Amino acid sequence: MSDRPFQSRKPRFQRPSGKPGRRESQPRRFSSDVETTILYGWHPVVEALRNGKRSFRRLLATENSATRLNEELNAPLPIEPEIVRPHDISVLVEPDAVHQGLYLEADPLPSPTLETLSGERVVLALDQITDPHNVGAIVRTAAAFGVEAIITTARHSPAATGVLAKSASGGLEHVPFMIVRNLADSLIALGERGFQRIGLDSSGEANLDELQLRSPVVLVLGSEGKGLRQRTRECCDIIGRLDMPGEIKSLNVSNAAAISLYAVTKAVAAGGGK
């Protein structure tokens, strides 16, 4: 299954006698257009509708989901939903996707730049992590730990839409993505701004919770299989590792992200920040 976002297309409805009809059967299409953020499912859509920074294009909802939305938000919706049948949403999203009767098209959120990062909170950098489920889970964890931004590359990374957004369960509304052309160059630029650059790898120099950490700090995570690329490692100030006491020594990257973010935020707080 491709991880690229789906081409947004408005469903064609026939409404004889004022009743909605079944959508014409049409093949799914994929698009590399990331100018439209596709959100579906309860938590991603609700969090987006609560986000005053979002600009909305279209909202599809089943009758029950629209009623539930009004009850949940307890305020006028920022965009009027089109009332549709579940099938009309199913044909717009990935096979077997759990959309819960909600589908939203929106503009991407504003993105910070390397120059506008405050450094007051941890920044997370992802080195070619390609699985949108993993990245989505990382986004959700990053939101829980108050990460300032997630840096990722334009290539070899999933777009912040579709599957990723569903896996993030609303986290996209709280942690902005910064898309860069070259991660190594970005890490060099952050180093020049005083950021401590901490890479995470199983061959790291010391256990992550033993490192002397300070802010501003950027935590760099490698891909699911290859880990950190050599050039990325060279741009880090230190490489830490997670020592696991059990028989299994490696973790899924999203689980490793959760543990390492806990360790880094705790260490930075204990060090008084600077």
PDB file of C-alpha atoms in Angstrom:
ATOM      1  CA  MET A   1       0.000   0.000   0.000  1.00  0.00           C
ATOM      2  CA  SER A   2       1.324   3.412  -0.911  1.00  0.00           C
ATOM      3  CA  ASP A   3       1.857   5.962   1.844  1.00  0.00           C
ATOM      4  CA  ARG A   4       1.177   8.920  -0.414  1.00  0.00           C
ATOM      5  CA  PRO A   5      -1.928  11.006   0.306  1.00  0.00           C
ATOM      6  CA  PHE A   6      -5.058  10.422  -1.689  1.00  0.00           C
ATOM      7  CA  GLN A   7      -6.174  12.807  -4.388  1.00  0.00           C
ATOM      8  CA  SER A   8      -8.997  14.868  -2.977  1.00  0.00           C
ATOM      9  CA  ARG A   9     -12.093  14.621  -5.113  1.00  0.00           C
ATOM     10  CA  LYS A  10     -15.541  15.795  -4.278  1.00  0.00           C
ATOM     11  CA  PRO A  11     -18.027  12.916  -4.229  1.00  0.00           C
ATOM     12  CA  ARG A  12     -20.783  13.036  -6.772  1.00  0.00           C
ATOM     13  CA  PHE A  13     -24.120  12.516  -5.136  1.00  0.00           C
ATOM     14  CA  GLN A  14     -27.451  11.950  -6.806  1.00  0.00           C
ATOM     15  CA  ARG A  15     -30.350  13.165  -4.740  1.00  0.00           C
ATOM     16  CA  PRO A  16     -33.587  11.992  -6.307  1.00  0.00           C
ATOM     17  CA  SER A  17     -36.621  13.118  -4.331  1.00  0.00           C
ATOM     18  CA  GLY A  18     -34.313  15.066  -2.032  1.00  0.00           C
ATOM     19  CA  LYS A  19     -32.605  11.937  -0.700  1.00  0.00           C
ATOM     20  CA  PRO A  20     -28.855  11.284  -0.914  1.00  0.00           C
ATOM     21  CA  GLY A  21     -27.901   8.500  -3.275  1.00  0.00           C
ATOM     22  CA  ARG A  22     -24.983   6.126  -3.424  1.00  0.00           C
ATOM     23  CA  ARG A  23     -21.739   7.487  -4.754  1.00  0.00           C
ATOM     24  CA  GLU A  24     -20.692   6.288  -8.201  1.00  0.00           C
ATOM     25  CA  SER A  25     -18.023   3.620  -8.013  1.00  0.00           C
ATOM     26  CA  GLN A  26     -14.688   5.207  -8.924  1.00  0.00           C
ATOM     27  CA  PRO A  27     -11.113   3.959  -8.480  1.00  0.00           C
ATOM     28  CA  ARG A  28      -8.961   5.438  -5.767  1.00  0.00           C
ATOM     29  CA  ARG A  29      -6.211   7.729  -6.988  1.00  0.00           C
ATOM     30  CA  PHE A  30      -2.984   8.683  -5.336  1.00  0.00           C
ATOM     31  CA  SER A  31      -1.411  12.117  -5.489  1.00  0.00           C
ATOM     32  CA  SER A  32       1.841  13.692  -4.404  1.00  0.00           C
ATOM     33  CA  ASP A  33      -0.028  16.952  -3.728  1.00  0.00           C
ATOM     34  CA  VAL A  34       0.634  17.742  -0.068  1.00  0.00           C
ATOM     35  CA  GLU A  35      -1.035  21.140  -0.294  1.00  0.00           C
ATOM     36  CA  THR A  36      -4.153  19.530   1.122  1.00  0.00           C
ATOM     37  CA  THR A  37      -4.119  17.806   4.497  1.00  0.00           C
ATOM     38  CA  ILE A  38      -6.479  14.838   4.679  1.00  0.00           C
ATOM     39  CA  LEU A  39      -7.808  14.023   8.132  1.00  0.00           C
ATOM     40  CA  TYR A  40     -10.267  11.300   9.045  1.00  0.00           C
ATOM     41  CA  GLY A  41     -11.413   9.651  12.226  1.00  0.00           C
ATOM     42  CA  TRP A  42     -12.793  11.160  15.400  1.00  0.00           C
ATOM     43  CA  HIS A  43      -9.718  12.478  17.237  1.00  0.00           C
ATOM     44  CA  PRO A  44      -7.841  13.918  14.210  1.00  0.00           C
ATOM     45  CA  VAL A  45     -10.918  15.729  12.913  1.00  0.00           C
ATOM     46  CA  VAL A  46     -12.125  17.019  16.284  1.00  0.00           C
ATOM     47  CA  GLU A  47      -8.685  18.339  17.242  1.00  0.00           C
ATOM     48  CA  ALA A  48      -8.364  20.020  13.854  1.00  0.00           C
ATOM     49  CA  LEU A  49     -11.766  21.705  14.174  1.00  0.00           C
ATOM     50  CA  ARG A  50     -10.688  23.034  17.565  1.00  0.00           C
ATOM     51  CA  ASN A  51      -7.477  24.436  16.118  1.00  0.00           C
ATOM     52  CA  GLY A  52      -7.880  28.111  15.295  1.00  0.00           C
ATOM     53  CA  LYS A  53      -4.782  27.966  13.080  1.00  0.00           C
ATOM     54  CA  ARG A  54      -6.401  25.573  10.609  1.00  0.00           C
ATOM     55  CA  SER A  55      -8.069  26.677   7.384  1.00  0.00           C
ATOM     56  CA  PHE A  56     -10.682  24.215   6.198  1.00  0.00           C
ATOM     57  CA  ARG A  57     -11.772  23.248   2.711  1.00  0.00           C
ATOM     58  CA  ARG A  58     -14.353  20.508   3.093  1.00  0.00           C
ATOM     59  CA  LEU A  59     -15.916  18.378   5.806  1.00  0.00           C
ATOM     60  CA  LEU A  60     -17.837  15.175   5.117  1.00  0.00           C
ATOM     61  CA  ALA A  61     -19.755  13.549   7.945  1.00  0.00           C
ATOM     62  CA  THR A  62     -22.380  10.914   8.420  1.00  0.00           C
ATOM     63  CA  GLU A  63     -25.557  12.098  10.094  1.00  0.00           C
ATOM     64  CA  ASN A  64     -24.663  10.455  13.406  1.00  0.00           C
ATOM     65  CA  SER A  65     -21.112  11.794  13.384  1.00  0.00           C
ATOM     66  CA  ALA A  66     -22.292  15.318  12.563  1.00  0.00           C
ATOM     67  CA  THR A  67     -24.660  15.215  15.526  1.00  0.00           C
ATOM     68  CA  ARG A  68     -21.901  13.943  17.776  1.00  0.00           C
ATOM     69  CA  LEU A  69     -19.558  16.688  16.515  1.00  0.00           C
ATOM     70  CA  ASN A  70     -22.022  19.413  17.459  1.00  0.00           C
ATOM     71  CA  GLU A  71     -22.444  17.895  20.908  1.00  0.00           C
ATOM     72  CA  GLU A  72     -18.684  17.523  21.442  1.00  0.00           C
ATOM     73  CA  LEU A  73     -17.681  21.021  20.327  1.00  0.00           C
ATOM     74  CA  ASN A  74     -20.757  22.685  21.836  1.00  0.00           C
ATOM     75  CA  ALA A  75     -20.253  25.601  19.446  1.00  0.00           C
ATOM     76  CA  PRO A  76     -20.911  26.389  15.793  1.00  0.00           C
ATOM     77  CA  LEU A  77     -18.653  24.300  13.570  1.00  0.00           C
ATOM     78  CA  PRO A  78     -16.016  26.339  11.686  1.00  0.00           C
ATOM     79  CA  ILE A  79     -17.167  24.637   8.470  1.00  0.00           C
ATOM     80  CA  GLU A  80     -20.558  23.264   7.492  1.00  0.00           C
ATOM     81  CA  PRO A  81     -20.415  19.488   6.976  1.00  0.00           C
ATOM     82  CA  GLU A  82     -21.778  17.688   3.947  1.00  0.00           C
ATOM     83  CA  ILE A  83     -23.977  14.865   5.211  1.00  0.00           C
ATOM     84  CA  VAL A  84     -23.006  11.631   3.462  1.00  0.00           C
ATOM     85  CA  ARG A  85     -23.167   7.869   3.879  1.00  0.00           C
ATOM     86  CA  PRO A  86     -20.210   5.903   5.348  1.00  0.00           C
ATOM     87  CA  HIS A  87     -19.457   4.423   1.922  1.00  0.00           C
ATOM     88  CA  ASP A  88     -18.926   7.891   0.454  1.00  0.00           C
ATOM     89  CA  ILE A  89     -16.045   8.420   2.888  1.00  0.00           C
ATOM     90  CA  SER A  90     -14.696   4.873   2.608  1.00  0.00           C
ATOM     91  CA  VAL A  91     -13.967   5.309  -1.105  1.00  0.00           C
ATOM     92  CA  LEU A  92     -11.835   8.398  -0.359  1.00  0.00           C
ATOM     93  CA  VAL A  93      -9.537   6.846   2.239  1.00  0.00           C
ATOM     94  CA  GLU A  94      -7.205   3.865   2.495  1.00  0.00           C
ATOM     95  CA  PRO A  95      -8.702   0.365   2.389  1.00  0.00           C
ATOM     96  CA  ASP A  96      -9.902  -0.737   5.830  1.00  0.00           C
ATOM     97  CA  ALA A  97      -9.297   2.757   7.261  1.00  0.00           C
ATOM     98  CA  VAL A  98     -11.398   3.467  10.356  1.00  0.00           C
ATOM     99  CA  HIS A  99     -12.867   6.875   9.488  1.00  0.00           C
ATOM    100  CA  GLN A 100     -15.717   6.843  12.046  1.00  0.00           C
ATOM    101  CA  GLY A 101     -17.914   8.813   9.683  1.00  0.00           C
ATOM    102  CA  LEU A 102     -15.638  11.886   9.459  1.00  0.00           C
ATOM    103  CA  TYR A 103     -13.425  13.165   6.627  1.00  0.00           C
ATOM    104  CA  LEU A 104     -11.837  16.617   6.550  1.00  0.00           C
ATOM    105  CA  GLU A 105      -9.758  18.456   3.961  1.00  0.00           C
ATOM    106  CA  ALA A 106      -7.705  21.361   5.302  1.00  0.00           C
ATOM    107  CA  ASP A 107      -4.716  23.529   4.486  1.00  0.00           C
ATOM    108  CA  PRO A 108      -1.386  22.488   6.013  1.00  0.00           C
ATOM    109  CA  LEU A 109      -0.524  24.201   9.270  1.00  0.00           C
ATOM    110  CA  PRO A 110       2.086  26.988   9.378  1.00  0.00           C
ATOM    111  CA  SER A 111       5.607  25.661   9.794  1.00  0.00           C
ATOM    112  CA  PRO A 112       8.411  27.162  11.895  1.00  0.00           C
ATOM    113  CA  THR A 113      11.912  27.663  10.513  1.00  0.00           C
ATOM    114  CA  LEU A 114      15.327  26.891  11.927  1.00  0.00           C
ATOM    115  CA  GLU A 115      15.640  30.579  12.798  1.00  0.00           C
ATOM    116  CA  THR A 116      12.303  30.830  14.599  1.00  0.00           C
ATOM    117  CA  LEU A 117      12.729  27.797  16.854  1.00  0.00           C
ATOM    118  CA  SER A 118      12.859  29.067  20.422  1.00  0.00           C
ATOM    119  CA  GLY A 119      14.779  26.104  21.823  1.00  0.00           C
ATOM    120  CA  GLU A 120      12.753  26.359  25.017  1.00  0.00           C
ATOM    121  CA  ARG A 121      11.374  22.874  24.390  1.00  0.00           C
ATOM    122  CA  VAL A 122      12.885  19.744  22.884  1.00  0.00           C
ATOM    123  CA  VAL A 123      13.053  19.612  19.081  1.00  0.00           C
ATOM    124  CA  LEU A 124      12.772  16.206  17.396  1.00  0.00           C
ATOM    125  CA  ALA A 125      14.463  15.296  14.100  1.00  0.00           C
ATOM    126  CA  LEU A 126      13.557  12.180  12.093  1.00  0.00           C
ATOM    127  CA  ASP A 127      16.178  10.701   9.770  1.00  0.00           C
ATOM    128  CA  GLN A 128      14.236   9.004   6.942  1.00  0.00           C
ATOM    129  CA  ILE A 129      11.634   7.245   9.068  1.00  0.00           C
ATOM    130  CA  THR A 130       9.245   6.150   6.337  1.00  0.00           C
ATOM    131  CA  ASP A 131       6.411   4.217   7.991  1.00  0.00           C
ATOM    132  CA  PRO A 132       3.466   6.628   8.469  1.00  0.00           C
ATOM    133  CA  HIS A 133       2.111   4.559  11.367  1.00  0.00           C
ATOM    134  CA  ASN A 134       5.418   4.895  13.214  1.00  0.00           C
ATOM    135  CA  VAL A 135       5.721   8.594  12.459  1.00  0.00           C
ATOM    136  CA  GLY A 136       2.126   9.148  13.536  1.00  0.00           C
ATOM    137  CA  ALA A 137       2.767   7.380  16.842  1.00  0.00           C
ATOM    138  CA  ILE A 138       5.898   9.517  17.306  1.00  0.00           C
ATOM    139  CA  VAL A 139       3.853  12.677  16.680  1.00  0.00           C
ATOM    140  CA  ARG A 140       1.340  11.657  19.329  1.00  0.00           C
ATOM    141  CA  THR A 141       4.152  11.020  21.830  1.00  0.00           C
ATOM    142  CA  ALA A 142       5.819  14.307  20.873  1.00  0.00           C
ATOM    143  CA  ALA A 143       2.580  16.146  21.615  1.00  0.00           C
ATOM    144  CA  ALA A 144       2.405  14.479  25.022  1.00  0.00           C
ATOM    145  CA  PHE A 145       5.953  15.654  25.870  1.00  0.00           C
ATOM    146  CA  GLY A 146       5.446  19.183  24.553  1.00  0.00           C
ATOM    147  CA  VAL A 147       7.960  18.914  21.694  1.00  0.00           C
ATOM    148  CA  GLU A 148       8.375  22.257  19.949  1.00  0.00           C
ATOM    149  CA  ALA A 149       8.663  20.921  16.399  1.00  0.00           C
ATOM    150  CA  ILE A 150       9.464  17.836  14.353  1.00  0.00           C
ATOM    151  CA  ILE A 151      12.084  18.194  11.628  1.00  0.00           C
ATOM    152  CA  THR A 152      11.882  15.802   8.711  1.00  0.00           C
ATOM    153  CA  THR A 153      13.043  15.691   5.122  1.00  0.00           C
ATOM    154  CA  ALA A 154      11.049  16.333   1.975  1.00  0.00           C
ATOM    155  CA  ARG A 155      12.107  12.951   0.586  1.00  0.00           C
ATOM    156  CA  HIS A 156      11.964   9.521   2.243  1.00  0.00           C
ATOM    157  CA  SER A 157       9.384  10.729   4.762  1.00  0.00           C
ATOM    158  CA  PRO A 158       5.593  10.382   4.830  1.00  0.00           C
ATOM    159  CA  ALA A 159       3.475  13.498   4.414  1.00  0.00           C
ATOM    160  CA  ALA A 160       1.610  14.843   7.444  1.00  0.00           C
ATOM    161  CA  THR A 161      -1.745  13.629   6.194  1.00  0.00           C
ATOM    162  CA  GLY A 162      -3.857  10.484   5.819  1.00  0.00           C
ATOM    163  CA  VAL A 163      -2.511   7.428   7.659  1.00  0.00           C
ATOM    164  CA  LEU A 164       0.061   9.468   9.574  1.00  0.00           C
ATOM    165  CA  ALA A 165      -2.584  11.902  10.796  1.00  0.00           C
ATOM    166  CA  LYS A 166      -4.880   9.067  11.887  1.00  0.00           C
ATOM    167  CA  SER A 167      -2.044   7.373  13.792  1.00  0.00           C
ATOM    168  CA  ALA A 168      -1.166  10.690  15.445  1.00  0.00           C
ATOM    169  CA  SER A 169      -4.713  10.826  16.868  1.00  0.00           C
ATOM    170  CA  GLY A 170      -4.868  14.624  16.899  1.00  0.00           C
ATOM    171  CA  GLY A 171      -1.191  15.188  17.674  1.00  0.00           C
ATOM    172  CA  LEU A 172      -0.621  17.020  14.384  1.00  0.00           C
ATOM    173  CA  GLU A 173      -2.533  19.998  15.759  1.00  0.00           C
ATOM    174  CA  HIS A 174      -0.031  20.430  18.601  1.00  0.00           C
ATOM    175  CA  VAL A 175       3.399  19.668  17.094  1.00  0.00           C
ATOM    176  CA  PRO A 176       4.294  21.486  13.860  1.00  0.00           C
ATOM    177  CA  PHE A 177       6.270  19.774  11.114  1.00  0.00           C
ATOM    178  CA  MET A 178       9.318  21.459   9.619  1.00  0.00           C
ATOM    179  CA  ILE A 179      10.187  20.028   6.203  1.00  0.00           C
ATOM    180  CA  VAL A 180      13.830  20.511   5.193  1.00  0.00           C
ATOM    181  CA  ARG A 181      15.746  19.553   2.081  1.00  0.00           C
ATOM    182  CA  ASN A 182      18.832  18.271   3.888  1.00  0.00           C
ATOM    183  CA  LEU A 183      18.774  17.054   7.486  1.00  0.00           C
ATOM    184  CA  ALA A 184      22.551  17.224   7.967  1.00  0.00           C
ATOM    185  CA  ASP A 185      22.691  20.862   6.885  1.00  0.00           C
ATOM    186  CA  SER A 186      19.829  21.639   9.257  1.00  0.00           C
ATOM    187  CA  LEU A 187      21.602  19.972  12.170  1.00  0.00           C
ATOM    188  CA  ILE A 188      24.733  21.975  11.397  1.00  0.00           C
ATOM    189  CA  ALA A 189      22.680  25.177  11.402  1.00  0.00           C
ATOM    190  CA  LEU A 190      21.085  24.247  14.733  1.00  0.00           C
ATOM    191  CA  GLY A 191      24.531  23.545  16.171  1.00  0.00           C
ATOM    192  CA  GLU A 192      25.622  27.030  15.167  1.00  0.00           C
ATOM    193  CA  ARG A 193      22.630  28.341  17.111  1.00  0.00           C
ATOM    194  CA  GLY A 194      23.796  26.491  20.219  1.00  0.00           C
ATOM    195  CA  PHE A 195      21.566  23.431  20.037  1.00  0.00           C
ATOM    196  CA  GLN A 196      22.945  20.275  21.589  1.00  0.00           C
ATOM    197  CA  ARG A 197      22.412  17.553  18.971  1.00  0.00           C
ATOM    198  CA  ILE A 198      21.721  14.132  20.484  1.00  0.00           C
ATOM    199  CA  GLY A 199      21.510  11.118  18.187  1.00  0.00           C
ATOM    200  CA  LEU A 200      19.908   7.845  19.284  1.00  0.00           C
ATOM    201  CA  ASP A 201      21.483   4.581  18.165  1.00  0.00           C
ATOM    202  CA  SER A 202      22.061   1.125  19.622  1.00  0.00           C
ATOM    203  CA  SER A 203      25.821   1.670  19.244  1.00  0.00           C
ATOM    204  CA  GLY A 204      25.748   4.932  21.194  1.00  0.00           C
ATOM    205  CA  GLU A 205      28.556   6.044  23.481  1.00  0.00           C
ATOM    206  CA  ALA A 206      26.519   5.956  26.681  1.00  0.00           C
ATOM    207  CA  ASN A 207      23.056   5.218  27.991  1.00  0.00           C
ATOM    208  CA  LEU A 208      20.797   8.155  27.203  1.00  0.00           C
ATOM    209  CA  ASP A 209      19.909   8.855  30.834  1.00  0.00           C
ATOM    210  CA  GLU A 210      23.625   9.107  31.739  1.00  0.00           C
ATOM    211  CA  LEU A 211      24.370  11.947  29.323  1.00  0.00           C
ATOM    212  CA  GLN A 212      24.810  15.524  30.468  1.00  0.00           C
ATOM    213  CA  LEU A 213      22.072  17.264  28.549  1.00  0.00           C
ATOM    214  CA  ARG A 214      21.098  20.907  28.314  1.00  0.00           C
ATOM    215  CA  SER A 215      18.766  23.064  26.294  1.00  0.00           C
ATOM    216  CA  PRO A 216      18.370  23.943  23.573  1.00  0.00           C
ATOM    217  CA  VAL A 217      18.457  20.338  22.431  1.00  0.00           C
ATOM    218  CA  VAL A 218      17.456  18.414  19.334  1.00  0.00           C
ATOM    219  CA  LEU A 219      16.932  14.655  19.574  1.00  0.00           C
ATOM    220  CA  VAL A 220      17.640  12.783  16.337  1.00  0.00           C
ATOM    221  CA  LEU A 221      16.024   9.414  15.605  1.00  0.00           C
ATOM    222  CA  GLY A 222      17.089   7.076  12.798  1.00  0.00           C
ATOM    223  CA  SER A 223      15.052   4.978  10.405  1.00  0.00           C
ATOM    224  CA  GLU A 224      13.370   1.702  11.323  1.00  0.00           C
ATOM    225  CA  GLY A 225      15.989  -0.540   9.748  1.00  0.00           C
ATOM    226  CA  LYS A 226      19.234   1.345   9.119  1.00  0.00           C
ATOM    227  CA  GLY A 227      19.217   3.724  12.047  1.00  0.00           C
ATOM    228  CA  LEU A 228      21.063   7.010  11.727  1.00  0.00           C
ATOM    229  CA  ARG A 229      22.834   7.629   8.428  1.00  0.00           C
ATOM    230  CA  GLN A 230      26.577   8.234   8.661  1.00  0.00           C
ATOM    231  CA  ARG A 231      26.310  11.895   7.650  1.00  0.00           C
ATOM    232  CA  THR A 232      23.595  12.426  10.268  1.00  0.00           C
ATOM    233  CA  ARG A 233      25.749  10.803  12.964  1.00  0.00           C
ATOM    234  CA  GLU A 234      28.633  13.101  12.068  1.00  0.00           C
ATOM    235  CA  CYS A 235      26.412  16.129  12.655  1.00  0.00           C
ATOM    236  CA  CYS A 236      25.438  15.038  16.181  1.00  0.00           C
ATOM    237  CA  ASP A 237      27.396  16.158  19.237  1.00  0.00           C
ATOM    238  CA  ILE A 238      26.913  12.814  20.949  1.00  0.00           C
ATOM    239  CA  ILE A 239      25.222   9.479  20.238  1.00  0.00           C
ATOM    240  CA  GLY A 240      23.217   7.961  23.060  1.00  0.00           C
ATOM    241  CA  ARG A 241      21.650   4.543  23.372  1.00  0.00           C
ATOM    242  CA  LEU A 242      18.867   2.852  25.286  1.00  0.00           C
ATOM    243  CA  ASP A 243      20.105  -0.050  27.438  1.00  0.00           C
ATOM    244  CA  MET A 244      17.337  -2.625  27.737  1.00  0.00           C
ATOM    245  CA  PRO A 245      17.544  -5.107  30.645  1.00  0.00           C
ATOM    246  CA  GLY A 246      15.434  -7.796  28.977  1.00  0.00           C
ATOM    247  CA  GLU A 247      16.223 -10.389  26.347  1.00  0.00           C
ATOM    248  CA  ILE A 248      14.988  -8.186  23.498  1.00  0.00           C
ATOM    249  CA  LYS A 249      17.426  -5.327  23.033  1.00  0.00           C
ATOM    250  CA  SER A 250      15.801  -3.365  20.225  1.00  0.00           C
ATOM    251  CA  LEU A 251      12.519  -1.459  20.135  1.00  0.00           C
ATOM    252  CA  ASN A 252      10.170  -0.180  17.503  1.00  0.00           C
ATOM    253  CA  VAL A 253      11.216   3.385  16.661  1.00  0.00           C
ATOM    254  CA  SER A 254       7.989   4.853  18.024  1.00  0.00           C
ATOM    255  CA  ASN A 255       8.524   3.083  21.367  1.00  0.00           C
ATOM    256  CA  ALA A 256      12.148   4.208  21.412  1.00  0.00           C
ATOM    257  CA  ALA A 257      10.964   7.759  20.756  1.00  0.00           C
ATOM    258  CA  ALA A 258       8.692   7.669  23.804  1.00  0.00           C
ATOM    259  CA  ILE A 259      11.416   6.400  26.144  1.00  0.00           C
ATOM    260  CA  SER A 260      14.093   8.732  24.801  1.00  0.00           C
ATOM    261  CA  LEU A 261      11.834  11.794  24.948  1.00  0.00           C
ATOM    262  CA  TYR A 262      11.085  10.991  28.576  1.00  0.00           C
ATOM    263  CA  ALA A 263      14.795  10.653  29.336  1.00  0.00           C
ATOM    264  CA  VAL A 264      15.778  13.820  27.476  1.00  0.00           C
ATOM    265  CA  THR A 265      13.050  16.050  28.898  1.00  0.00           C
ATOM    266  CA  LYS A 266      13.771  14.767  32.402  1.00  0.00           C
ATOM    267  CA  ALA A 267      17.523  15.311  32.038  1.00  0.00           C
ATOM    268  CA  VAL A 268      17.120  18.814  30.617  1.00  0.00           C
ATOM    269  CA  ALA A 269      14.748  19.760  33.432  1.00  0.00           C
ATOM    270  CA  ALA A 270      17.153  18.360  36.045  1.00  0.00           C
ATOM    271  CA  GLY A 271      20.003  20.351  34.547  1.00  0.00           C
ATOM    272  CA  GLY A 272      18.124  23.579  34.907  1.00  0.00           C
ATOM    273  CA  GLY A 273      17.704  23.993  31.171  1.00  0.00           C
ATOM    274  CA  LYS A 274      21.040  25.651  30.283  1.00  0.00           C
TER     275      LYS A 274
END
